Short mmCIF file of C-alpha atoms and ligand atoms in Angstrom, two decimals:
data_model
loop_
_atom_site.label_atom_id
_atom_site.label_comp_id
_atom_site.label_asym_id
_atom_site.label_seq_id
_atom_site.Cartn_x
_atom_site.Cartn_y
_atom_site.Cartn_z
CA UNK A 1 175.07 59.11 127.74
CA UNK A 2 174.37 62.60 126.37
CA UNK A 3 174.65 61.52 122.75
CA UNK A 4 172.36 62.76 120.01
CA UNK A 5 170.49 59.79 118.65
CA UNK A 6 169.12 59.47 115.13
CA UNK A 7 165.78 58.41 113.66
CA UNK A 8 165.19 55.36 111.52
CA UNK A 9 163.40 55.96 108.21
CA UNK A 10 163.36 53.52 105.30
CA UNK A 11 166.19 51.46 106.74
CA UNK A 12 168.57 54.42 107.14
CA UNK A 13 169.61 56.50 110.13
CA UNK A 14 168.78 60.16 109.73
CA UNK A 15 168.46 63.50 111.43
CA UNK A 16 165.35 65.68 111.21
CA UNK A 17 165.27 67.38 107.80
CA UNK A 18 165.81 70.74 109.53
CA UNK A 19 168.67 69.32 111.63
CA UNK A 20 166.73 70.30 114.78
CA UNK A 21 167.11 68.30 117.98
CA UNK A 22 165.78 68.65 121.50
CA UNK A 23 167.20 67.79 124.91
CA UNK A 24 165.62 65.02 126.96
CA UNK A 25 165.98 65.70 130.70
CA UNK A 26 166.54 63.18 133.47
CA UNK A 27 163.53 63.74 135.78
CA UNK A 28 165.62 63.02 138.87
CA UNK A 29 168.46 65.46 138.10
CA UNK A 30 166.95 67.82 135.48
CA UNK A 31 170.20 67.32 133.48
CA UNK A 32 170.00 66.23 129.82
CA UNK A 33 170.18 62.49 129.24
CA UNK A 34 170.61 62.94 125.49
CA UNK A 35 169.15 64.63 122.44
CA UNK A 36 166.57 63.40 119.96
CA UNK A 37 165.72 64.61 116.45
CA UNK A 38 162.79 67.03 116.33
CA UNK A 39 161.09 65.83 113.16
CA UNK A 40 158.81 67.76 110.79
CA UNK A 41 155.66 66.76 108.88
CA UNK A 42 157.88 66.03 105.89
CA UNK A 43 160.00 63.58 107.88
CA UNK A 44 156.81 61.87 109.03
CA UNK A 45 155.39 61.75 105.49
CA UNK A 46 158.64 60.22 104.26
CA UNK A 47 158.43 57.52 106.94
CA UNK A 48 154.79 56.78 106.06
CA UNK A 49 155.72 56.51 102.37
CA UNK A 50 158.53 54.08 103.27
CA UNK A 51 156.21 51.92 105.37
CA UNK A 52 153.57 51.96 102.61
CA UNK A 53 156.14 50.91 100.00
CA UNK A 54 157.50 48.19 102.28
CA UNK A 55 153.98 46.85 102.73
CA UNK A 56 152.80 47.07 99.11
CA UNK A 57 156.01 46.12 97.32
CA UNK A 58 158.43 44.72 99.90
CA UNK A 59 158.88 41.11 100.98
CA UNK A 60 157.85 41.49 104.63
CA UNK A 61 154.04 40.92 104.48
CA UNK A 62 154.74 37.77 102.48
CA UNK A 63 157.68 36.58 104.62
CA UNK A 64 157.35 33.09 106.05
CA UNK A 65 156.35 32.51 109.64
CA UNK A 66 159.87 31.28 110.29
CA UNK A 67 161.44 34.47 108.87
CA UNK A 68 159.25 36.62 111.08
CA UNK A 69 159.95 34.48 114.12
CA UNK A 70 163.70 34.66 113.51
CA UNK A 71 163.63 38.43 113.16
CA UNK A 72 161.78 38.72 116.47
CA UNK A 73 164.24 36.39 118.13
CA UNK A 74 167.13 38.47 116.82
CA UNK A 75 165.59 41.60 118.35
CA UNK A 76 165.02 39.74 121.65
CA UNK A 77 168.63 38.47 121.61
CA UNK A 78 169.96 41.96 120.91
CA UNK A 79 167.84 43.37 123.75
CA UNK A 80 169.11 40.68 126.09
CA UNK A 81 172.72 41.40 125.08
CA UNK A 82 172.28 45.15 125.58
CA UNK A 83 169.97 44.85 128.58
CA UNK A 84 172.19 46.81 130.97
CA UNK A 85 172.43 49.70 128.50
CA UNK A 86 168.63 49.71 128.19
CA UNK A 87 168.27 49.58 131.98
CA UNK A 88 170.47 52.67 132.42
CA UNK A 89 168.54 54.52 129.74
CA UNK A 90 165.21 53.65 131.40
CA UNK A 91 166.48 54.86 134.76
CA UNK A 92 167.75 58.12 133.29
CA UNK A 93 164.98 58.87 130.80
CA UNK A 94 161.80 57.93 132.70
CA UNK A 95 163.00 57.58 136.30
CA UNK A 96 162.55 53.82 136.45
CA UNK A 97 163.50 52.70 139.95
CA UNK A 98 164.75 49.13 140.48
CA UNK A 99 161.44 47.79 141.79
CA UNK A 100 159.93 48.50 138.34
CA UNK A 101 162.61 46.68 136.34
CA UNK A 102 160.69 43.42 136.06
CA UNK A 103 158.21 45.22 133.84
CA UNK A 104 160.54 47.87 132.42
CA UNK A 105 163.47 45.63 131.44
CA UNK A 106 162.72 41.90 131.71
CA UNK A 107 159.15 41.72 130.39
CA UNK A 108 159.92 43.27 126.96
CA UNK A 109 162.50 40.53 126.29
CA UNK A 110 160.14 37.79 127.42
CA UNK A 111 157.33 39.25 125.32
CA UNK A 112 159.48 39.52 122.17
CA UNK A 113 160.30 35.83 122.52
CA UNK A 114 156.62 35.08 122.94
CA UNK A 115 155.75 37.00 119.75
CA UNK A 116 158.38 34.92 117.95
CA UNK A 117 156.63 31.78 119.18
CA UNK A 118 153.24 33.15 118.09
CA UNK A 119 154.61 34.00 114.63
CA UNK A 120 155.28 30.25 114.33
CA UNK A 121 152.11 28.90 115.91
CA UNK A 122 149.24 31.39 115.48
CA UNK A 123 146.33 30.13 113.36
CA UNK A 124 146.56 32.53 110.41
CA UNK A 125 144.32 30.14 108.53
CA UNK A 126 141.29 28.17 109.73
CA UNK A 127 139.16 25.73 107.76
CA UNK A 128 135.42 26.31 107.89
CA UNK A 129 133.04 23.34 108.16
CA UNK A 130 131.96 22.07 104.71
CA UNK A 131 128.32 23.05 104.05
CA UNK A 132 125.71 22.20 101.49
CA UNK A 133 124.07 25.50 100.52
CA UNK A 134 121.40 26.58 98.12
CA UNK A 135 123.12 28.21 95.11
CA UNK A 136 121.54 29.73 91.96
CA UNK A 137 121.80 26.35 90.20
CA UNK A 138 120.51 24.31 93.15
CA UNK A 139 122.25 22.73 96.16
CA UNK A 140 126.04 22.89 96.14
CA UNK A 141 128.85 21.82 98.42
CA UNK A 142 130.87 24.79 99.75
CA UNK A 143 134.32 24.77 101.26
CA UNK A 144 135.99 27.73 102.85
CA UNK A 145 138.80 29.07 104.93
CA UNK A 146 139.25 32.11 107.12
CA UNK A 147 142.55 33.78 106.38
CA UNK A 148 144.17 36.51 108.45
CA UNK A 149 146.14 39.04 106.44
CA UNK A 150 148.37 41.65 108.08
CA UNK A 151 146.29 44.77 108.68
CA UNK A 152 148.76 46.92 106.73
CA UNK A 153 150.71 50.06 107.60
CA UNK A 154 150.41 50.77 111.33
CA UNK A 155 150.89 54.14 113.00
CA UNK A 156 152.20 53.25 116.45
CA UNK A 157 151.96 55.89 119.18
CA UNK A 158 153.24 54.46 122.48
CA UNK A 159 153.35 56.33 125.77
CA UNK A 160 156.37 57.08 127.98
CA UNK A 161 155.76 55.44 131.38
CA UNK A 162 156.96 51.93 130.53
CA UNK A 163 158.44 52.83 127.16
CA UNK A 164 160.20 49.59 126.24
CA UNK A 165 157.24 47.52 127.42
CA UNK A 166 154.61 49.56 125.56
CA UNK A 167 156.65 49.81 122.35
CA UNK A 168 157.31 46.05 122.35
CA UNK A 169 153.57 45.40 122.84
CA UNK A 170 153.12 47.04 119.43
CA UNK A 171 156.33 46.01 117.67
CA UNK A 172 156.03 42.30 118.54
CA UNK A 173 152.59 41.55 117.08
CA UNK A 174 153.17 44.07 114.26
CA UNK A 175 156.19 42.07 113.10
CA UNK A 176 154.68 38.66 113.86
CA UNK A 177 151.70 39.39 111.61
CA UNK A 178 153.67 40.96 108.72
CA UNK A 179 152.66 44.60 109.15
CA UNK A 180 154.89 47.59 108.47
CA UNK A 181 155.11 50.36 111.02
CA UNK A 182 155.85 53.97 111.81
CA UNK A 183 156.54 54.58 115.50
CA UNK A 184 155.96 58.05 116.91
CA UNK A 185 157.28 57.76 120.46
CA UNK A 186 156.18 60.07 123.25
CA UNK A 187 158.24 63.29 123.25
CA UNK A 188 159.21 62.29 126.81
CA UNK A 189 160.78 58.93 125.95
CA UNK A 190 162.37 59.12 122.50
CA UNK A 191 165.74 57.71 123.55
CA UNK A 192 164.60 54.28 124.72
CA UNK A 193 162.58 54.05 121.51
CA UNK A 194 165.55 54.97 119.31
CA UNK A 195 167.55 52.38 121.22
CA UNK A 196 164.89 49.81 120.25
CA UNK A 197 165.18 51.07 116.67
CA UNK A 198 168.88 50.14 116.85
CA UNK A 199 167.92 46.63 117.95
CA UNK A 200 165.53 46.37 114.99
CA UNK A 201 168.35 47.35 112.64
CA UNK A 202 170.47 44.57 114.12
CA UNK A 203 167.67 42.17 113.09
CA UNK A 204 168.18 42.98 109.39
CA UNK A 205 164.57 43.81 108.58
CA UNK A 206 163.85 44.96 105.02
CA UNK A 207 163.93 48.79 104.68
CA UNK A 208 160.74 50.58 105.68
CA UNK A 209 159.28 47.74 107.78
CA UNK A 210 160.00 49.58 111.02
CA UNK A 211 160.47 53.37 111.12
CA UNK A 212 160.92 55.58 114.18
CA UNK A 213 160.20 59.32 113.97
CA UNK A 214 160.73 61.48 117.07
CA UNK A 215 159.69 65.03 117.86
CA UNK A 216 158.49 67.37 120.57
CA UNK A 217 155.18 68.45 119.10
CA UNK A 218 151.92 66.61 118.52
CA UNK A 219 151.85 67.76 114.85
CA UNK A 220 153.80 64.74 113.60
CA UNK A 221 151.44 62.42 115.50
CA UNK A 222 148.45 64.17 113.94
CA UNK A 223 150.03 63.71 110.50
CA UNK A 224 150.45 60.00 111.19
CA UNK A 225 146.87 59.59 112.38
CA UNK A 226 145.23 61.50 109.53
CA UNK A 227 147.31 60.15 106.61
CA UNK A 228 145.21 57.90 104.35
CA UNK A 229 148.21 55.67 103.61
CA UNK A 230 148.07 54.42 107.22
CA UNK A 231 145.67 51.50 107.75
CA UNK A 232 145.67 51.28 111.52
CA UNK A 233 146.56 53.44 114.48
CA UNK A 234 147.62 51.83 117.73
CA UNK A 235 147.73 54.34 120.57
CA UNK A 236 148.56 54.07 124.25
CA UNK A 237 147.89 57.25 126.18
CA UNK A 238 145.16 59.44 127.62
CA UNK A 239 141.42 59.37 126.94
CA UNK A 240 141.53 62.97 125.68
CA UNK A 241 144.06 62.12 122.95
CA UNK A 242 142.23 58.85 122.22
CA UNK A 243 139.10 60.89 121.39
CA UNK A 244 141.07 63.11 119.00
CA UNK A 245 142.52 60.05 117.31
CA UNK A 246 139.08 58.58 116.68
CA UNK A 247 137.96 61.86 115.12
CA UNK A 248 141.07 62.26 112.96
CA UNK A 249 141.09 58.68 111.75
CA UNK A 250 137.47 58.87 110.61
CA UNK A 251 138.41 60.31 107.20
CA UNK A 252 139.56 56.92 105.85
CA UNK A 253 137.91 54.80 108.57
CA UNK A 254 141.21 53.53 109.86
CA UNK A 255 141.26 50.71 112.32
CA UNK A 256 141.94 52.17 115.75
CA UNK A 257 143.31 50.40 118.79
CA UNK A 258 143.27 52.42 122.01
CA UNK A 259 144.86 51.57 125.38
CA UNK A 260 143.85 54.48 127.61
CA UNK A 261 143.76 55.59 131.21
CA UNK A 262 142.18 54.16 134.30
CA UNK A 263 140.96 54.77 137.83
CA UNK A 264 141.19 51.25 139.08
CA UNK A 265 139.98 49.89 142.39
CA UNK A 266 141.62 47.60 144.90
CA UNK A 267 138.91 45.92 146.98
CA UNK A 268 139.94 44.46 150.34
CA UNK A 269 137.36 41.97 151.57
CA UNK A 270 138.84 40.71 154.83
CA UNK A 271 139.65 42.71 157.89
CA UNK A 272 142.50 40.58 159.24
CA UNK A 273 146.08 41.06 158.08
CA UNK A 274 145.61 44.84 157.83
CA UNK A 275 149.36 45.40 157.90
CA UNK A 276 150.10 43.25 154.85
CA UNK A 277 147.05 44.54 152.97
CA UNK A 278 147.90 48.15 153.78
CA UNK A 279 151.39 47.65 152.38
CA UNK A 280 149.94 46.26 149.14
CA UNK A 281 147.38 49.07 148.97
CA UNK A 282 150.21 51.62 149.26
CA UNK A 283 151.82 50.32 146.06
CA UNK A 284 150.29 52.91 143.71
CA UNK A 285 151.60 55.71 145.95
CA UNK A 286 155.10 54.42 145.35
CA UNK A 287 155.53 52.08 142.37
CA UNK A 288 156.84 54.18 139.44
CA UNK A 289 155.52 57.23 141.32
CA UNK A 290 151.97 56.11 140.55
CA UNK A 291 152.53 56.55 136.82
CA UNK A 292 150.76 53.39 135.71
CA UNK A 293 147.49 53.04 133.83
CA UNK A 294 145.92 50.22 135.83
CA UNK A 295 147.12 50.93 139.35
CA UNK A 296 144.54 50.48 142.10
CA UNK A 297 144.44 54.12 143.16
CA UNK A 298 140.96 53.77 144.70
CA UNK A 299 141.40 51.57 147.74
CA UNK A 300 138.08 50.15 148.98
CA UNK A 301 138.16 48.91 152.57
CA UNK A 302 135.40 47.73 154.94
CA UNK A 303 134.24 50.81 156.89
CA UNK A 304 134.93 49.10 160.22
CA UNK A 305 138.62 48.63 159.43
CA UNK A 306 139.18 51.93 157.56
CA UNK A 307 141.06 53.77 160.32
CA UNK A 308 143.43 50.97 161.27
CA UNK A 309 144.08 50.21 157.59
CA UNK A 310 145.01 53.84 156.91
CA UNK A 311 147.24 53.92 159.98
CA UNK A 312 149.23 50.97 158.60
CA UNK A 313 149.48 52.59 155.16
CA UNK A 314 150.88 55.76 156.68
CA UNK A 315 153.30 53.73 158.82
CA UNK A 316 154.58 51.87 155.76
CA UNK A 317 154.91 54.90 153.47
CA UNK A 318 156.57 57.08 156.11
CA UNK A 319 158.75 54.39 157.61
CA UNK A 320 159.80 52.11 154.76
CA UNK A 321 159.72 53.96 151.45
CA UNK A 322 162.96 55.48 150.24
CA UNK A 323 162.60 58.44 147.88
CA UNK A 324 165.36 59.65 145.58
CA UNK A 325 167.34 59.24 142.38
CA UNK A 326 166.42 55.86 140.84
CA UNK A 327 170.03 55.30 139.80
CA UNK A 328 170.46 54.30 143.47
CA UNK A 329 169.20 50.69 143.72
CA UNK A 330 167.89 51.44 147.23
CA UNK A 331 165.41 53.99 145.87
CA UNK A 332 161.81 52.81 145.83
CA UNK A 333 160.06 56.02 144.78
CA UNK A 334 161.57 58.10 141.99
CA UNK A 335 160.43 61.38 140.41
CA UNK A 336 157.43 62.08 138.20
CA UNK A 337 158.27 62.63 134.58
CA UNK A 338 157.98 66.43 134.08
CA UNK A 339 157.41 69.58 136.16
CA UNK A 340 154.06 70.21 134.42
CA UNK A 341 152.91 66.70 135.44
CA UNK A 342 153.99 67.45 139.03
CA UNK A 343 151.98 70.68 138.99
CA UNK A 344 148.91 68.83 137.67
CA UNK A 345 149.24 66.22 140.43
CA UNK A 346 149.59 68.96 143.04
CA UNK A 347 146.45 70.56 141.69
CA UNK A 348 144.61 67.24 142.25
CA UNK A 349 145.99 67.10 145.79
CA UNK A 350 144.70 70.62 146.43
CA UNK A 351 141.26 69.59 145.11
CA UNK A 352 141.21 66.61 147.49
CA UNK A 353 141.80 68.96 150.41
CA UNK A 354 139.28 71.56 149.29
CA UNK A 355 136.59 68.93 148.65
CA UNK A 356 136.89 67.66 152.21
CA UNK A 357 138.90 64.42 151.95
CA UNK A 358 141.34 63.85 154.81
CA UNK A 359 145.02 63.98 153.90
CA UNK A 360 146.52 61.07 155.83
CA UNK A 361 150.11 61.47 154.65
CA UNK A 362 152.22 63.25 152.03
CA UNK A 363 150.80 65.92 149.78
CA UNK A 364 154.01 67.90 149.32
CA UNK A 365 157.50 67.79 147.85
CA UNK A 366 160.22 65.98 149.82
CA UNK A 367 162.13 68.75 151.59
CA UNK A 368 165.56 67.14 151.15
CA UNK A 369 165.32 66.82 147.35
CA UNK A 370 165.84 70.22 145.78
CA UNK A 371 166.51 68.95 142.26
CA UNK A 372 164.24 66.67 140.27
CA UNK A 373 160.46 66.45 140.09
CA UNK A 374 159.73 64.51 143.25
CA UNK A 375 156.55 64.22 145.27
CA UNK A 376 155.83 62.54 148.57
CA UNK A 377 153.73 59.39 148.55
CA UNK A 378 150.26 60.66 149.32
CA UNK A 379 147.20 59.04 150.86
CA UNK A 380 143.76 60.57 151.24
CA UNK A 381 141.28 58.76 153.47
CA UNK A 382 137.55 58.91 154.06
CA UNK A 383 137.25 59.78 150.38
CA UNK A 384 133.84 59.86 148.69
CA UNK A 385 133.65 58.41 145.22
CA UNK A 386 132.13 61.62 143.85
CA UNK A 387 135.20 63.68 144.72
CA UNK A 388 137.61 64.60 141.92
CA UNK A 389 140.49 62.61 143.40
CA UNK A 390 138.31 59.50 143.12
CA UNK A 391 136.96 60.22 139.65
CA UNK A 392 139.90 61.57 137.66
CA UNK A 393 143.10 59.78 136.77
CA UNK A 394 145.90 61.55 138.68
CA UNK A 395 148.87 59.59 137.29
CA UNK A 396 151.03 60.37 140.29
CA UNK A 397 151.78 58.87 143.73
CA UNK A 398 148.34 59.56 145.19
CA UNK A 399 145.92 56.99 146.60
CA UNK A 400 142.35 57.48 147.84
CA UNK A 401 140.95 55.21 150.54
CA UNK A 402 137.17 54.82 150.32
CA UNK A 403 135.19 53.00 153.04
CA UNK A 404 132.36 50.63 152.04
CA UNK A 405 129.61 48.92 154.04
CA UNK A 406 129.07 45.64 152.15
CA UNK A 407 130.03 43.86 148.94
CA UNK A 408 127.15 45.35 146.96
CA UNK A 409 128.29 48.83 147.86
CA UNK A 410 131.88 47.95 146.93
CA UNK A 411 130.68 46.83 143.48
CA UNK A 412 128.62 50.02 143.06
CA UNK A 413 131.61 52.21 143.91
CA UNK A 414 133.97 50.18 141.73
CA UNK A 415 131.69 50.47 138.71
CA UNK A 416 130.79 54.12 139.28
CA UNK A 417 133.56 55.36 137.01
CA UNK A 418 133.91 56.41 133.39
CA UNK A 419 137.01 54.19 133.28
CA UNK A 420 137.16 50.40 133.17
CA UNK A 421 140.76 49.25 132.93
CA UNK A 422 141.87 47.25 135.96
CA UNK A 423 140.71 46.08 139.33
CA UNK A 424 142.23 44.16 142.18
CA UNK A 425 140.62 42.03 144.87
CA UNK A 426 142.25 40.71 148.03
CA UNK A 427 140.49 37.89 149.85
CA UNK A 428 141.25 34.66 151.66
CA UNK A 429 138.44 32.97 149.73
CA UNK A 430 139.44 32.90 146.06
CA UNK A 431 136.04 31.62 144.89
CA UNK A 432 134.32 34.55 146.58
CA UNK A 433 136.81 36.91 144.90
CA UNK A 434 136.25 35.36 141.45
CA UNK A 435 132.48 35.74 141.87
CA UNK A 436 133.00 39.37 142.82
CA UNK A 437 135.41 39.95 139.89
CA UNK A 438 132.67 38.94 137.45
CA UNK A 439 130.59 41.88 138.69
CA UNK A 440 133.36 44.44 138.10
CA UNK A 441 133.20 46.33 134.78
CA UNK A 442 136.91 46.36 133.96
CA UNK A 443 139.08 44.59 131.38
CA UNK A 444 141.28 42.88 133.97
CA UNK A 445 140.84 41.88 137.60
CA UNK A 446 143.86 40.74 139.58
CA UNK A 447 143.06 38.58 142.61
CA UNK A 448 145.58 38.33 145.45
CA UNK A 449 148.35 39.79 143.28
CA UNK A 450 147.59 37.63 140.23
CA UNK A 451 149.83 38.67 137.33
CA UNK A 452 148.79 39.27 133.71
CA UNK A 453 148.99 36.04 131.75
CA UNK A 454 151.27 36.14 128.71
CA UNK A 455 148.39 34.89 126.53
CA UNK A 456 145.69 36.83 128.31
CA UNK A 457 143.88 39.88 126.92
CA UNK A 458 144.68 43.33 128.31
CA UNK A 459 142.55 46.39 127.65
CA UNK A 460 139.71 48.49 128.90
CA UNK A 461 135.95 48.60 129.23
CA UNK A 462 134.24 51.98 128.81
CA UNK A 463 136.57 54.97 128.27
CA UNK A 464 139.69 52.95 129.10
CA UNK A 465 140.06 51.84 125.53
CA UNK A 466 139.01 49.93 122.47
CA UNK A 467 140.46 46.50 121.70
CA UNK A 468 142.67 44.04 123.54
CA UNK A 469 146.36 43.24 123.38
CA UNK A 470 148.44 40.30 124.55
CA UNK A 471 149.05 36.89 122.97
CA UNK A 472 146.57 35.92 120.26
CA UNK A 473 144.47 38.99 121.07
CA UNK A 474 147.19 41.19 119.60
CA UNK A 475 147.63 38.86 116.63
CA UNK A 476 143.94 39.43 115.94
CA UNK A 477 144.30 43.21 116.40
CA UNK A 478 147.02 43.42 113.74
CA UNK A 479 145.27 41.25 111.16
CA UNK A 480 142.25 41.64 108.88
CA UNK A 481 139.94 38.66 108.60
CA UNK A 482 139.22 37.38 105.11
CA UNK A 483 136.79 34.65 104.06
CA UNK A 484 137.85 32.60 101.01
CA UNK A 485 135.20 30.19 99.83
CA UNK A 486 134.85 27.83 96.89
CA UNK A 487 132.43 25.35 95.39
CA UNK A 488 133.72 21.79 95.75
P1 NAD B 1 148.86 61.55 126.07
O1 NAD B 1 147.46 61.31 125.64
O2 NAD B 1 149.21 62.88 126.56
O3 NAD B 1 149.72 61.10 124.84
C1 NAD B 1 150.66 61.85 124.32
C2 NAD B 1 151.02 61.26 122.98
O4 NAD B 1 149.98 61.50 122.06
C3 NAD B 1 152.24 61.95 122.48
O5 NAD B 1 153.04 61.01 121.79
C4 NAD B 1 151.67 62.99 121.54
O6 NAD B 1 152.59 63.34 120.56
C5 NAD B 1 150.49 62.26 120.99
N1 NAD B 1 149.43 63.14 120.55
C6 NAD B 1 149.08 64.33 121.05
N2 NAD B 1 148.05 64.85 120.34
C7 NAD B 1 147.75 63.93 119.40
C8 NAD B 1 146.77 63.86 118.39
N3 NAD B 1 145.89 64.85 118.20
N4 NAD B 1 146.74 62.77 117.60
C9 NAD B 1 147.61 61.76 117.79
N5 NAD B 1 148.56 61.77 118.75
C10 NAD B 1 148.62 62.85 119.54
O7 NAD B 1 149.23 60.47 127.15
P2 NAD B 1 150.62 60.20 127.86
O8 NAD B 1 150.96 61.29 128.79
O9 NAD B 1 151.64 59.77 126.87
O10 NAD B 1 150.28 58.89 128.67
C11 NAD B 1 149.61 58.89 129.88
C12 NAD B 1 148.30 58.17 129.71
O11 NAD B 1 148.55 56.89 129.14
C13 NAD B 1 147.57 57.91 130.99
O12 NAD B 1 146.22 58.23 130.83
C14 NAD B 1 147.75 56.41 131.19
O13 NAD B 1 146.74 55.82 131.95
C15 NAD B 1 147.76 55.92 129.78
N6 NAD B 1 148.38 54.60 129.66
C16 NAD B 1 147.59 53.56 129.29
C17 NAD B 1 148.13 52.28 129.20
C18 NAD B 1 147.27 51.11 128.83
O14 NAD B 1 147.83 50.07 128.50
N7 NAD B 1 145.96 51.22 128.86
C19 NAD B 1 149.47 52.09 129.46
C20 NAD B 1 150.26 53.17 129.84
C21 NAD B 1 149.69 54.44 129.94
#
């Protein structure tokens, strides 16, 4: 598995024009998983030109619904057939432990099939009600339709944490709507993306419809975002980069879709079942080493049950959670992606201590793991919402438990954040939880472990993003709305 993979530009496999490559390390072993091309501006410009040509002159934007659906099905079939290969790559490249494989491995296949269905069924055209209007020559009968055209050439910049999932969330609707695309994967997950490029080639798409350009630096991403031949940028990553993308895309007023970070809450309303609730609340200190955008890393518990709740969390994390190489199916908590990310997380942990939060468990590196970028699952308790660990996204296995007095205070704490991505509520009374959810300023609220609906919108309020993806919401994101009207 230490092969050097190639990029896909204009329907052909290629190396970087300089021949340069870079090694991609396995975060659990620090050994190279493989090598990826380290592209230049020129490689990126060539890919943009190919996507532009494929959009303006190629058959894809005018392909039938059925053609688009079949292409998506072929990619889904190829992913299904090569699923075990993809699984191994995800384990090695981003440290995906088995408990994450539902989202890492299975969901992308399911979603591709769903995009195929939407290519067939989405309302690209709607008839407007006939109206009698006052024209220059007197009253006239007007007919009209609303038509959705593909938005054009899309610059796709997915992140690394769930790389197949995030890339498919862009590829699926991009293909279903007839767009052409240049993918610039995260420098930390090029291999899974180039694997997906192979699946796209198996689907026999016209040249230039899907291009993948990999590299270590941000310069190729900046080229993609600022190039006037690109109509839309779809980015999943941090708020800081999202801001730069808005600035850079202003020159030609590109459409911008941003899925950014979060500092989500989990609100626990009842005080019984503390053991079960504490286990759920520990999830973000364990699941994919806390490297998820919408994880409930601020745990809000009734003040009266705070201590017992924390005790159960510590018991679960110390007693039940296995830490190690995710290639072992028994591993629950794998490494974080890079040493610099581990240092940044440790810096947050140090700030939690110095600002007076109580470290209930973890906070260090597991003593028995000398290789790989591991961290212990970490819980701070008696946290105040104005402390850095409660305000900033840590993107590591660190959870803050914050006590609250009543529901109004829980809502105030939940909404006192610059982020607005996800939220979770746990309650015996679902109606009470739904009423509470409507007061939370986030794009999604999961009640009692509700799961994202395939046709539901996903995205953020406030600094967590602009736009929504999922089902028809993505179809709308990747289309431009056109009114066509005529006098009857
Ligand atoms: P990041 O912002 O560091 O993104 C890095 C990517 O942006 C790289 O591909 C890089 O080449 C590119 N980039 C850097 N500078 C750029 C520029 N000036 N213009 C354009 N592109 C540029 O984020 P990350 O580390 O990849 O991802 C972690 C973040 O992603 C977290 O904040 C997490 O919450 C968020 N995330 C959000 C979602 C969601 O759906 N909302 C999903 C997963 C992750």
